[in-house]
Coordinates of C-alpha atoms in Angstrom, one line a residue:
Chain A
X1 CA 0.1 0.0 0.0
X2 CA 3.0 2.3 0.8
X3 CA 4.4 1.6 -2.6
X4 CA 1.2 2.6 -4.4
X5 CA 1.0 5.9 -2.2
X6 CA 4.5 6.8 -3.1
X7 CA 3.9 6.0 -6.8
X8 CA 0.7 8.1 -6.6
X9 CA 2.7 11.0 -4.9
X10 CA 5.0 10.9 -7.9
X11 CA 2.1 11.0 -10.2
X12 CA 0.7 14.2 -8.5
X13 CA 4.2 15.8 -8.4
X14 CA 4.6 15.1 -12.1
X15 CA 1.2 16.7 -12.6
X16 CA 2.4 19.8 -10.9
X17 CA 5.5 19.8 -12.9
X18 CA 3.5 19.3 -16.0
X19 CA 1.3 22.3 -15.1
X20 CA 4.5 24.4 -14.4
X21 CA 5.6 23.7 -18.0
X22 CA 2.4 24.9 -19.5
X23 CA 1.1 27.6 -17.2
X24 CA -0.9 29.8 -19.6
X25 CA -2.8 26.8 -20.7
X26 CA -3.7 26.0 -17.1
X27 CA -5.1 29.4 -16.4
X28 CA -6.8 29.6 -19.7
X29 CA -8.6 26.3 -18.8
X30 CA -9.7 27.5 -15.5
X31 CA -11.2 30.5 -17.1
X32 CA -13.1 28.5 -19.7
X33 CA -14.3 26.1 -17.0
X34 CA -15.8 28.9 -15.0
X35 CA -17.4 30.3 -18.0
X36 CA -18.8 26.9 -18.8
X37 CA -20.3 26.2 -15.4
X38 CA -21.7 29.8 -15.6
X39 CA -23.4 28.8 -18.9
X40 CA -24.9 25.6 -17.1
X41 CA -26.3 27.8 -14.3
X42 CA -27.7 30.3 -16.9
X43 CA -29.7 27.5 -18.4
X44 CA -31.1 26.5 -15.2
X45 CA -32.0 30.2 -14.5
X46 CA -33.8 30.4 -17.9
X47 CA -35.8 27.3 -17.3
X48 CA -36.9 28.5 -13.8
X49 CA -37.8 32.0 -15.0
X50 CA -40.8 30.0 -16.7
X51 CA -41.7 27.9 -13.8
X52 CA -41.3 27.5 -10.1
X53 CA -40.5 23.8 -9.9
X54 CA -39.7 20.9 -12.1
X55 CA -41.3 17.7 -11.0
X56 CA -41.0 19.0 -7.4
X57 CA -37.4 20.3 -7.8
X58 CA -36.7 23.7 -6.8
X59 CA -34.2 26.1 -8.5
X60 CA -31.7 25.8 -5.6
X61 CA -31.9 22.0 -5.7
X62 CA -31.2 22.2 -9.4
X63 CA -28.4 24.4 -8.7
X64 CA -27.1 22.0 -6.2
X65 CA -27.4 19.1 -8.6
X66 CA -25.6 21.0 -11.3
X67 CA -22.6 21.8 -9.2
X68 CA -22.3 18.3 -7.5
X69 CA -22.4 16.8 -10.9
X70 CA -19.6 19.2 -12.1
X71 CA -17.6 18.4 -9.1
X72 CA -17.9 14.6 -9.8
X73 CA -16.9 15.2 -13.4
X74 CA -14.0 17.6 -12.4
X75 CA -12.7 15.1 -9.8
X76 CA -12.8 12.3 -12.3
X77 CA -10.8 14.3 -14.9
X78 CA -8.4 15.3 -12.2
X79 CA -7.7 11.9 -10.8
X80 CA -8.0 9.9 -14.0
X81 CA -7.1 12.7 -16.2
X82 CA -8.3 11.1 -19.4
X83 CA -6.1 8.1 -18.7
X84 CA -8.8 5.5 -19.2
X85 CA -9.8 7.3 -22.4
X86 CA -6.4 6.7 -23.7
X87 CA -6.7 2.8 -23.3
X88 CA -7.8 2.2 -27.0
X89 CA -4.7 4.2 -28.3
X90 CA -2.4 2.4 -26.0
X91 CA -3.7 -1.0 -27.2
X92 CA -3.6 -0.2 -30.8
X93 CA -0.1 1.5 -30.4
X94 CA 1.4 -1.1 -28.3
X95 CA 2.0 1.6 -25.7
X96 CA 0.6 -0.8 -23.0
X97 CA 3.7 -3.0 -23.2
X98 CA 6.0 -1.2 -20.8
X99 CA 3.3 -1.0 -18.1
X100 CA 2.8 -4.8 -18.4
X101 CA 6.5 -5.3 -17.3
X102 CA 6.2 -3.1 -14.1
X103 CA 6.1 -4.7 -10.7
X104 CA 2.9 -2.8 -9.9
X105 CA -0.8 -3.1 -10.8
X106 CA -1.0 -2.4 -14.6
X107 CA -4.6 -0.8 -14.1
X108 CA -3.3 1.3 -11.4
X109 CA -0.5 2.7 -13.4
X110 CA -2.5 3.0 -16.5
X111 CA -5.5 4.8 -15.0
X112 CA -3.8 7.2 -12.6
X113 CA -0.4 8.0 -14.2
X114 CA -1.4 11.4 -15.5
X115 CA -2.7 13.5 -12.5
X116 CA -4.3 16.7 -14.3
X117 CA -3.5 19.3 -11.8
X118 CA -5.1 22.2 -13.6
X119 CA -8.4 20.4 -12.8
X120 CA -7.7 20.8 -9.1
X121 CA -7.9 24.6 -9.8
X122 CA -11.3 24.0 -11.4
X123 CA -12.4 22.0 -8.6
X124 CA -11.4 24.7 -6.1
X125 CA -13.6 27.1 -8.2
X126 CA -16.5 24.5 -8.1
X127 CA -16.1 24.2 -4.3
X128 CA -16.5 28.0 -4.2
X129 CA -19.6 27.9 -6.2
X130 CA -20.9 25.1 -3.9
X131 CA -20.3 27.3 -0.8
X132 CA -22.0 30.2 -2.6
X133 CA -25.1 28.1 -3.4
X134 CA -25.6 26.8 0.2
X135 CA -25.0 30.2 1.5
X136 CA -27.2 32.2 -1.1
X137 CA -30.3 29.9 -0.9
X138 CA -29.8 28.9 2.7
X139 CA -29.8 25.2 1.8
X140 CA -30.4 23.7 5.1
X141 CA -27.7 20.8 5.1
X142 CA -26.9 18.8 8.4
X143 CA -23.6 17.6 9.1
X144 CA -24.5 13.9 8.7
X145 CA -26.1 14.7 5.5
X146 CA -23.2 16.5 4.2
X147 CA -21.0 13.7 5.0
X148 CA -23.3 11.2 3.3
X149 CA -23.2 13.3 0.2
X150 CA -19.5 13.6 0.2
X151 CA -19.4 9.8 0.4
X152 CA -21.8 9.5 -2.4
X153 CA -19.9 12.0 -4.6
X154 CA -16.9 9.6 -4.0
X155 CA -19.2 6.8 -5.1
X156 CA -20.1 8.8 -8.2
X157 CA -16.5 9.3 -9.1
X158 CA -15.9 5.5 -8.8
X159 CA -18.8 4.5 -10.8
X160 CA -17.9 7.1 -13.5
X161 CA -14.4 5.6 -13.6
X162 CA -15.9 2.1 -13.7
X163 CA -18.1 2.9 -16.6
X164 CA -15.4 4.6 -18.6
X165 CA -13.1 1.6 -18.0
X166 CA -15.7 -0.9 -19.1
X167 CA -16.3 0.9 -22.3
X168 CA -12.7 1.6 -23.0
X169 CA -11.6 -2.2 -22.2
X170 CA -13.8 -3.2 -25.2
X171 CA -11.0 -1.9 -27.4
X172 CA -9.0 -5.2 -26.5
X173 CA -11.7 -6.7 -28.9
X174 CA -12.8 -3.8 -31.3
X175 CA -9.3 -1.8 -31.4
X176 CA -10.8 1.2 -32.8
X177 CA -13.8 2.5 -30.7
X178 CA -13.3 6.2 -31.3
X179 CA -16.8 7.3 -30.4
X180 CA -17.2 5.4 -27.3
X181 CA -15.9 8.3 -25.1
X182 CA -17.8 11.0 -26.9
X183 CA -20.9 8.8 -26.3
X184 CA -20.1 8.4 -22.7
X185 CA -19.6 12.2 -22.2
X186 CA -23.0 12.6 -23.8
X187 CA -24.7 10.0 -21.6
X188 CA -22.9 11.5 -18.5
X189 CA -24.6 14.8 -18.9
X190 CA -28.0 12.9 -18.1
X191 CA -26.7 12.9 -14.6
X192 CA -27.0 16.7 -14.1
X193 CA -30.8 16.5 -14.7
X194 CA -33.4 15.6 -12.0
X195 CA -33.9 12.0 -13.3
X196 CA -37.7 12.0 -12.1
X197 CA -38.4 14.0 -15.5
X198 CA -37.5 10.9 -17.4
X199 CA -39.7 8.0 -18.3
X200 CA -39.6 5.2 -15.6
X201 CA -37.7 2.8 -17.7
X202 CA -35.0 5.3 -18.5
X203 CA -34.9 6.2 -14.9
X204 CA -34.2 2.7 -13.8
X205 CA -31.6 2.4 -16.5
X206 CA -29.8 5.4 -15.1
X207 CA -29.8 3.9 -11.8
X208 CA -28.5 0.5 -12.8
X209 CA -27.1 -0.4 -16.3
X210 CA -26.2 3.2 -17.3
X211 CA -25.5 4.5 -13.8
X212 CA -25.4 8.3 -14.6
X213 CA -27.6 9.0 -11.8
X214 CA -24.6 8.4 -9.4
X215 CA -22.9 11.4 -10.8
X216 CA -25.4 14.0 -9.3
X217 CA -28.8 12.9 -8.8
X218 CA -28.1 10.3 -5.9
X219 CA -25.9 12.7 -3.7
X220 CA -28.5 15.6 -4.0
X221 CA -31.4 13.3 -3.5
X222 CA -30.0 12.2 -0.3
X223 CA -29.0 15.7 0.8
X224 CA -32.4 17.1 0.1
X225 CA -34.1 14.1 1.8
X226 CA -35.8 12.8 -1.2
X227 CA -33.9 9.5 -0.8
X228 CA -33.8 7.9 2.8
X229 CA -30.4 7.8 4.4
X230 CA -30.3 4.0 4.1
X231 CA -30.3 4.2 0.3
X232 CA -26.7 5.0 0.8
X233 CA -26.5 1.2 1.2
X234 CA -27.7 0.6 -2.3
X235 CA -25.2 3.2 -3.7
X236 CA -22.3 1.6 -2.0
X237 CA -23.0 -1.9 -2.8
X238 CA -23.7 -1.0 -6.5
X239 CA -20.5 1.1 -6.6
X240 CA -18.4 -1.9 -5.0
X241 CA -20.1 -4.3 -7.4
X242 CA -19.7 -2.2 -10.4
X243 CA -16.1 -1.3 -9.8
X244 CA -15.3 -5.2 -9.3
X245 CA -17.0 -6.0 -12.6
X246 CA -15.0 -3.3 -14.4
X247 CA -11.8 -4.4 -12.9
X248 CA -12.3 -8.3 -13.5
X249 CA -13.4 -7.4 -17.1
X250 CA -10.1 -5.4 -17.5
X251 CA -8.0 -8.5 -16.1
X252 CA -9.9 -10.8 -18.6
X253 CA -9.4 -8.5 -21.4
X254 CA -5.6 -8.0 -20.8
X255 CA -5.0 -11.7 -21.5
X256 CA -6.0 -10.8 -25.2
X257 CA -3.5 -8.2 -25.5
X258 CA -1.4 -8.7 -28.7
X259 CA 0.6 -5.5 -28.6
X260 CA 1.7 -3.8 -31.8
X261 CA 4.4 -4.6 -34.3
X262 CA 7.7 -2.9 -33.7
Chain B
X1 CA 18.3 -21.5 -0.6
X2 CA 17.4 -21.9 -4.2
X3 CA 20.4 -19.8 -5.3
X4 CA 22.9 -22.7 -5.8
X5 CA 20.3 -24.5 -8.0
X6 CA 19.6 -21.6 -9.9
X7 CA 23.4 -20.9 -10.6
X8 CA 23.7 -24.3 -12.2
X9 CA 20.6 -23.7 -14.4
X10 CA 20.3 -21.5 -17.5
X11 CA 18.8 -18.2 -16.5
X12 CA 16.5 -18.2 -19.5
X13 CA 14.9 -21.3 -20.8
X14 CA 12.6 -21.7 -23.9
X15 CA 11.0 -25.0 -24.9
X16 CA 8.9 -25.3 -28.1
X17 CA 7.6 -21.7 -27.8
X18 CA 5.0 -20.7 -30.3
X19 CA 3.0 -17.6 -31.0
X20 CA 0.1 -17.3 -33.5
X21 CA -1.6 -14.1 -34.1
X22 CA -4.9 -13.8 -35.7
X23 CA -5.8 -11.0 -38.3
X24 CA -8.5 -10.4 -40.7
X25 CA -8.3 -10.1 -44.5
X26 CA -9.9 -7.1 -46.1
X27 CA -9.9 -6.5 -49.7
X28 CA -9.4 -2.9 -51.1
X29 CA -12.3 -1.0 -52.5
X30 CA -15.5 0.5 -51.0
X31 CA -17.7 -2.5 -51.8
X32 CA -15.2 -4.9 -50.1
X33 CA -15.1 -2.5 -47.1
X34 CA -18.9 -2.6 -46.9
X35 CA -18.8 -6.4 -47.2
X36 CA -16.3 -6.7 -44.5
X37 CA -18.5 -5.1 -42.0
X38 CA -20.6 -8.2 -42.1
X39 CA -18.1 -10.9 -43.0
X40 CA -14.3 -11.0 -42.6
X41 CA -12.0 -13.8 -43.4
X42 CA -10.0 -14.6 -40.2
X43 CA -6.4 -15.6 -41.0
X44 CA -3.5 -16.7 -38.7
X45 CA 0.0 -15.9 -38.9
X46 CA 2.8 -17.7 -37.0
X47 CA 5.1 -15.2 -35.5
X48 CA 7.1 -17.7 -33.5
X49 CA 7.2 -21.2 -34.4
X50 CA 8.4 -23.9 -32.0
X51 CA 11.6 -22.4 -30.8
X52 CA 13.8 -23.7 -28.1
X53 CA 17.0 -22.4 -26.5
X54 CA 18.6 -21.6 -23.3
X55 CA 20.8 -18.8 -22.2
X56 CA 23.2 -18.9 -19.2
X57 CA 23.8 -16.2 -16.6
X58 CA 26.0 -13.4 -17.8
X59 CA 25.7 -14.2 -21.4
X60 CA 25.1 -11.5 -24.1
X61 CA 23.2 -12.9 -26.9
X62 CA 22.3 -11.3 -30.2
X63 CA 18.9 -12.4 -31.6
X64 CA 18.9 -11.7 -35.3
X65 CA 16.4 -12.0 -38.1
X66 CA 14.9 -9.9 -40.8
X67 CA 11.8 -7.6 -40.1
X68 CA 8.9 -9.8 -39.0
X69 CA 11.0 -12.8 -38.2
X70 CA 9.5 -13.0 -34.7
X71 CA 12.4 -11.5 -32.7
X72 CA 10.3 -8.9 -30.8
X73 CA 7.5 -11.3 -30.3
X74 CA 9.9 -13.7 -28.5
X75 CA 11.4 -10.8 -26.3
X76 CA 7.6 -9.8 -25.5
X77 CA 6.8 -13.3 -24.5
X78 CA 10.0 -13.6 -22.5
X79 CA 9.1 -10.4 -20.7
X80 CA 5.5 -11.2 -20.1
X81 CA 4.1 -8.7 -22.3
X82 CA 2.4 -11.4 -24.4
X83 CA 1.0 -14.9 -23.6
X84 CA 2.2 -17.7 -26.0
X85 CA 0.1 -19.9 -28.0
X86 CA 1.9 -22.9 -27.0
X87 CA 5.2 -23.9 -25.3
X88 CA 7.0 -23.0 -22.1
X89 CA 9.6 -20.4 -21.0
X90 CA 11.2 -19.5 -17.7
X91 CA 13.3 -16.5 -17.1
X92 CA 15.0 -16.4 -13.6
X93 CA 12.9 -19.4 -12.7
X94 CA 9.7 -17.6 -13.4
X95 CA 7.1 -18.0 -16.1
X96 CA 7.2 -14.6 -17.5
X97 CA 3.4 -14.2 -18.5
X98 CA 2.5 -14.9 -15.0
X99 CA 3.6 -11.3 -14.3
X100 CA 4.8 -12.1 -10.9
X101 CA 6.2 -8.9 -9.0
X102 CA 9.3 -10.9 -7.9
X103 CA 10.3 -11.6 -11.6
X104 CA 9.4 -8.2 -12.8
X105 CA 11.7 -6.5 -10.2
X106 CA 14.6 -8.7 -11.8
X107 CA 14.5 -7.9 -15.4
X108 CA 14.0 -4.8 -17.6
X109 CA 13.2 -4.3 -21.4
X110 CA 14.3 -1.3 -23.4
X111 CA 12.5 -1.0 -26.8
X112 CA 14.2 1.4 -29.1
X113 CA 11.1 2.5 -30.8
X114 CA 9.0 3.0 -27.7
X115 CA 9.9 5.0 -24.6
X116 CA 9.0 5.0 -21.0
X117 CA 10.2 8.5 -20.3
X118 CA 7.7 11.3 -19.7
X119 CA 7.9 13.3 -22.9
X120 CA 7.1 16.7 -21.3
X121 CA 9.2 16.2 -18.1
X122 CA 12.8 15.9 -17.3
X123 CA 14.2 12.4 -17.3
X124 CA 14.7 12.7 -13.6
X125 CA 11.1 12.7 -12.9
X126 CA 10.7 9.2 -14.7
X127 CA 13.7 8.0 -12.8
X128 CA 12.0 8.8 -9.4
X129 CA 8.8 7.1 -10.6
X130 CA 10.8 3.9 -11.3
X131 CA 12.5 4.2 -8.1
X132 CA 9.1 4.1 -6.4
X133 CA 7.6 1.4 -8.6
X134 CA 10.6 -0.8 -8.1
X135 CA 10.8 0.1 -4.6
X136 CA 14.6 1.0 -4.9
X137 CA 15.9 2.3 -1.5
X138 CA 17.0 6.0 -1.5
X139 CA 20.6 5.2 -1.0
X140 CA 20.8 2.6 -3.7
X141 CA 18.8 4.7 -6.1
X142 CA 21.4 7.6 -5.7
X143 CA 24.3 5.4 -5.9
X144 CA 23.1 3.6 -9.2
X145 CA 21.9 6.8 -10.8
X146 CA 25.3 8.6 -10.0
X147 CA 27.1 5.7 -11.4
X148 CA 24.9 5.3 -14.5
X149 CA 24.8 9.1 -15.3
X150 CA 28.6 9.2 -15.3
X151 CA 29.0 6.2 -17.3
X152 CA 26.5 7.3 -19.9
X153 CA 27.7 11.1 -19.5
X154 CA 24.2 12.4 -18.9
X155 CA 24.6 14.3 -15.7
X156 CA 24.1 17.4 -17.4
X157 CA 20.9 16.7 -19.0
X158 CA 19.0 14.9 -16.0
X159 CA 16.9 18.0 -15.6
X160 CA 16.2 18.9 -19.2
X161 CA 12.7 18.1 -20.7
X162 CA 12.8 14.8 -22.4
X163 CA 11.3 16.3 -25.6
X164 CA 14.3 18.7 -25.9
X165 CA 16.9 15.7 -25.8
X166 CA 18.5 14.3 -28.9
X167 CA 17.7 10.7 -29.8
X168 CA 20.9 9.5 -28.5
X169 CA 20.6 11.4 -25.2
X170 CA 16.9 9.8 -24.8
X171 CA 18.2 6.5 -25.5
X172 CA 20.8 6.8 -22.7
X173 CA 18.1 8.0 -20.3
X174 CA 16.0 5.0 -21.3
X175 CA 18.7 2.8 -20.4
X176 CA 19.3 4.4 -17.1
X177 CA 15.5 4.2 -16.3
X178 CA 15.7 0.5 -17.2
X179 CA 18.9 -0.2 -15.1
X180 CA 17.9 1.7 -11.9
X181 CA 16.6 -1.3 -10.2
X182 CA 19.7 -3.4 -11.2
X183 CA 18.1 -5.9 -13.3
X184 CA 19.6 -9.5 -13.5
X185 CA 18.3 -9.9 -17.1
X186 CA 18.1 -7.1 -19.7
X187 CA 16.2 -7.3 -23.0
X188 CA 17.2 -4.9 -25.7
X189 CA 15.0 -4.5 -28.7
X190 CA 16.8 -2.5 -31.3
X191 CA 18.5 0.0 -28.8
X192 CA 20.6 1.8 -31.3
X193 CA 17.9 2.2 -34.0
X194 CA 18.2 5.8 -35.5
X195 CA 21.1 6.7 -33.6
X196 CA 24.3 8.4 -35.3
X197 CA 27.5 6.4 -35.3
X198 CA 28.9 8.0 -32.4
X199 CA 25.8 7.5 -30.3
X200 CA 25.6 3.9 -31.4
X201 CA 29.4 3.4 -30.4
X202 CA 28.7 5.0 -27.0
X203 CA 25.7 2.7 -26.1
X204 CA 27.6 -0.3 -27.3
X205 CA 30.6 0.5 -25.1
X206 CA 28.3 1.1 -22.3
X207 CA 26.6 -2.2 -22.6
X208 CA 29.9 -4.0 -23.0
X209 CA 31.1 -2.6 -19.8
X210 CA 28.1 -3.0 -18.0
X211 CA 27.6 -6.6 -18.9
X212 CA 31.4 -7.2 -17.9
X213 CA 31.1 -5.6 -14.6
X214 CA 27.6 -6.5 -13.3
X215 CA 27.4 -9.9 -15.2
X216 CA 23.9 -9.0 -16.4
X217 CA 22.3 -11.4 -18.9
X218 CA 21.5 -9.4 -22.1
X219 CA 19.4 -10.4 -25.1
X220 CA 19.8 -8.0 -27.8
X221 CA 18.0 -7.6 -31.1
X222 CA 19.5 -5.3 -33.7
X223 CA 19.6 -4.6 -37.4
X224 CA 22.9 -3.1 -36.9
X225 CA 25.4 -6.0 -37.3
X226 CA 28.1 -3.6 -35.7
X227 CA 26.2 -3.9 -32.6
X228 CA 26.1 -7.7 -32.7
X229 CA 29.8 -8.0 -33.8
X230 CA 30.9 -5.6 -31.0
X231 CA 28.8 -7.1 -28.1
X232 CA 27.8 -10.8 -28.8
X233 CA 29.9 -14.0 -28.8
X234 CA 26.7 -15.9 -29.4
X235 CA 23.8 -15.4 -31.9
X236 CA 20.4 -16.7 -32.3
X237 CA 18.9 -16.4 -35.7
X238 CA 15.3 -16.7 -36.6
X239 CA 13.4 -16.3 -39.8
X240 CA 9.7 -16.9 -40.3
X241 CA 9.4 -17.5 -36.6
X242 CA 11.7 -20.6 -36.8
X243 CA 15.1 -21.0 -35.2
X244 CA 17.8 -21.1 -37.9
X245 CA 21.0 -20.9 -36.0
X246 CA 22.1 -21.0 -32.3
X247 CA 25.7 -20.8 -31.7
X248 CA 29.1 -18.6 -31.6
X249 CA 29.4 -15.7 -34.1
X250 CA 32.8 -17.0 -35.3
X251 CA 31.4 -20.4 -35.8
X252 CA 28.4 -18.9 -37.9
X253 CA 31.1 -17.1 -40.1
X254 CA 33.1 -20.3 -40.5
X255 CA 30.1 -22.4 -41.3
X256 CA 28.6 -20.1 -44.0
X257 CA 31.5 -18.3 -45.3
X258 CA 34.4 -20.0 -47.2
X259 CA 36.1 -16.8 -48.6
X260 CA 37.8 -13.7 -47.8
X261 CA 37.8 -10.3 -49.6
X262 CA 41.0 -8.7 -50.9
X263 CA 40.8 -5.0 -51.4
X264 CA 43.5 -3.9 -53.5
X265 CA 44.6 -0.3 -54.6
X266 CA 47.2 -0.1 -57.5
X267 CA 49.5 2.6 -58.5
X268 CA 48.4 2.3 -62.2
X269 CA 45.6 0.7 -64.2
X270 CA 45.3 -3.0 -64.0
X271 CA 43.2 -5.0 -66.7
X272 CA 40.2 -7.2 -65.6
X273 CA 41.7 -10.2 -67.3
X274 CA 44.8 -10.1 -65.1
X275 CA 42.6 -9.9 -61.9
X276 CA 40.2 -12.6 -63.2
X277 CA 43.0 -15.3 -62.8
X278 CA 43.2 -14.5 -59.0
X279 CA 39.8 -14.5 -57.9
X280 CA 36.2 -13.5 -58.4
X281 CA 35.8 -9.8 -58.9
X282 CA 33.3 -8.1 -56.7
X283 CA 33.9 -4.4 -57.3
X284 CA 36.3 -2.8 -59.8
X285 CA 37.5 0.6 -60.8
X286 CA 40.7 1.2 -63.0
X287 CA 42.9 1.4 -60.0
X288 CA 41.1 -0.4 -57.3
X289 CA 39.6 -3.9 -57.1
X290 CA 37.6 -6.0 -54.4
X291 CA 38.3 -9.7 -55.1
X292 CA 36.6 -12.7 -53.5
X293 CA 39.2 -15.5 -52.9
X294 CA 39.0 -18.8 -51.0
X295 CA 39.8 -18.5 -47.3
X296 CA 42.7 -21.0 -47.4
X297 CA 44.1 -19.2 -50.4
X298 CA 43.8 -15.5 -49.2
X299 CA 47.5 -15.2 -48.3
X300 CA 48.9 -16.7 -51.2
X301 CA 46.8 -14.7 -53.6
X302 CA 47.9 -11.6 -51.6
X303 CA 51.5 -12.5 -52.0
X304 CA 51.1 -13.1 -55.6
X305 CA 49.6 -9.8 -56.3
X306 CA 52.4 -8.0 -54.5
X307 CA 54.9 -9.5 -56.8
X308 CA 53.1 -9.5 -60.0
X309 CA 51.0 -6.3 -60.0
X310 CA 51.7 -2.6 -59.3
X311 CA 50.1 -2.8 -55.7
X312 CA 49.9 0.4 -53.7
X313 CA 47.9 -1.1 -50.7
X314 CA 46.3 -4.4 -50.0
X315 CA 43.7 -5.4 -47.3
X316 CA 42.5 -8.9 -46.5
X317 CA 39.0 -8.4 -45.0
X318 CA 36.4 -10.8 -43.7
X319 CA 33.2 -10.9 -45.4
X320 CA 30.7 -8.3 -43.5
X321 CA 28.5 -10.0 -41.0
X322 CA 25.5 -8.4 -42.8
X323 CA 26.3 -10.3 -46.0
X324 CA 26.6 -13.6 -44.0
X325 CA 23.3 -13.0 -42.4
X326 CA 21.7 -12.0 -45.8
X327 CA 23.3 -15.1 -47.2
X328 CA 21.6 -17.3 -44.7
X329 CA 18.3 -15.8 -45.2
X330 CA 18.3 -16.1 -48.9
X331 CA 19.5 -19.7 -48.7
X332 CA 16.9 -20.8 -46.2
X333 CA 13.9 -19.0 -47.8

């Protein structure tokens, strides 16, 4: 465990080093991100200028949903930094070779090697917006609820990672799956809507086979009391099972790796 | 407890190892592309075909063969990157494709056409990462790095971004990254590819010294026969995945080559008729000739030329190893 902690520390340090090499890019990125989050809020504002609630969801709750979904997305990008999305390229180009020879878990190395530090700044900005929402709309959040929500945000990140891993692992068979990550990004946006607006079948899908609801809906549903606290049990069990499935699938697929010609 | 037994055994053992890749045939053209969406013909190619050999501790072995012969596939199986289709192999007593940590900590692979260094960061950052991955203690890391940096003359470039280094400097850094954990077995897949002659020579000298001092077992593939001549006493030749020769480099030359080359410069023009009597003309200009003569007769022919012809200079050369290998591949095709 200590070894993995040390390796991860180097990944983070390298992320900082990388940021230092391309500082302007980092600041530009933060600015674009703030603008983008602003746009999301503007859309919410426009919708709620026409109606007081959407399937029982008030404006501040949708704000909360939007920012928690953004936090899950940014944290995923920061920790896994697009690493998992690089898997198809690593397979077709044979770049996986060197990782397979290292005395450390290949999946760990492949999926965490690039820590996107600039996303850390964006995440700080997101937490600032979250604090503003809680203060501005006087969202009554008890400490236990906040802890549960935080826990569920972590589950959301793990589920998002697992889903990305499952999809990208398919490239061991299909080699070129260029659209899979674009599709995932599009599907992921479903997590920033109150899923109660969707038909029942789609809602069930978003809580199970395509678990986008974990990226925003479930944490906010628990935080606002829509879901009872014991629903956390489902979230934890599902997250653990989904993560195990993704890792097992990866291990199985790794045996099919045929590298690339030199 | 197992050390004495291991010392008596070869460090690398390969038994009837084979690897078959599957691929799909697709004919050119739009209609064929559309058809292939529904049906493709699956084909198989045998990259490595039932090869067996063993390598002793401390040996430096050249692994030769033309492009697509199966050299890299064999190295990838021996380093655990690929699973074989059939056969067995053990490296340091381990089955490579089981990818056990104990095994992975004792070998390294350097691929000339791939790099493990972080492109945008100084090489030092990659070295530190490898230190953590291989759990190298601080003191040992510092000692090994200092030693390798001096040997390879890279002390000044450790903190320079990898993307700003020359190809030669990058390859030296790749070698350092691979050797920081002091591996017992080193697989080198075309380590001098693309390098200029000076850099090639530097790498060769380093490998020679490293092998001599550390007794590391090295398996080397290269298309530069100078690498093999300079470094390896033993060569393994494969073609179309099958083993064609396993033995000493000198024996290889003796077995396949029965002639030497006389390179002669004259002080005045010499006719072709005069030269044809002495041997087979390989190259000729009015005042220079390269003659192919039987090995046993080379000294006698050289002496005759010195007395009979206006010789300015004469050299008795061995046939270049490239030509020998080419001849073997052509004969066995």
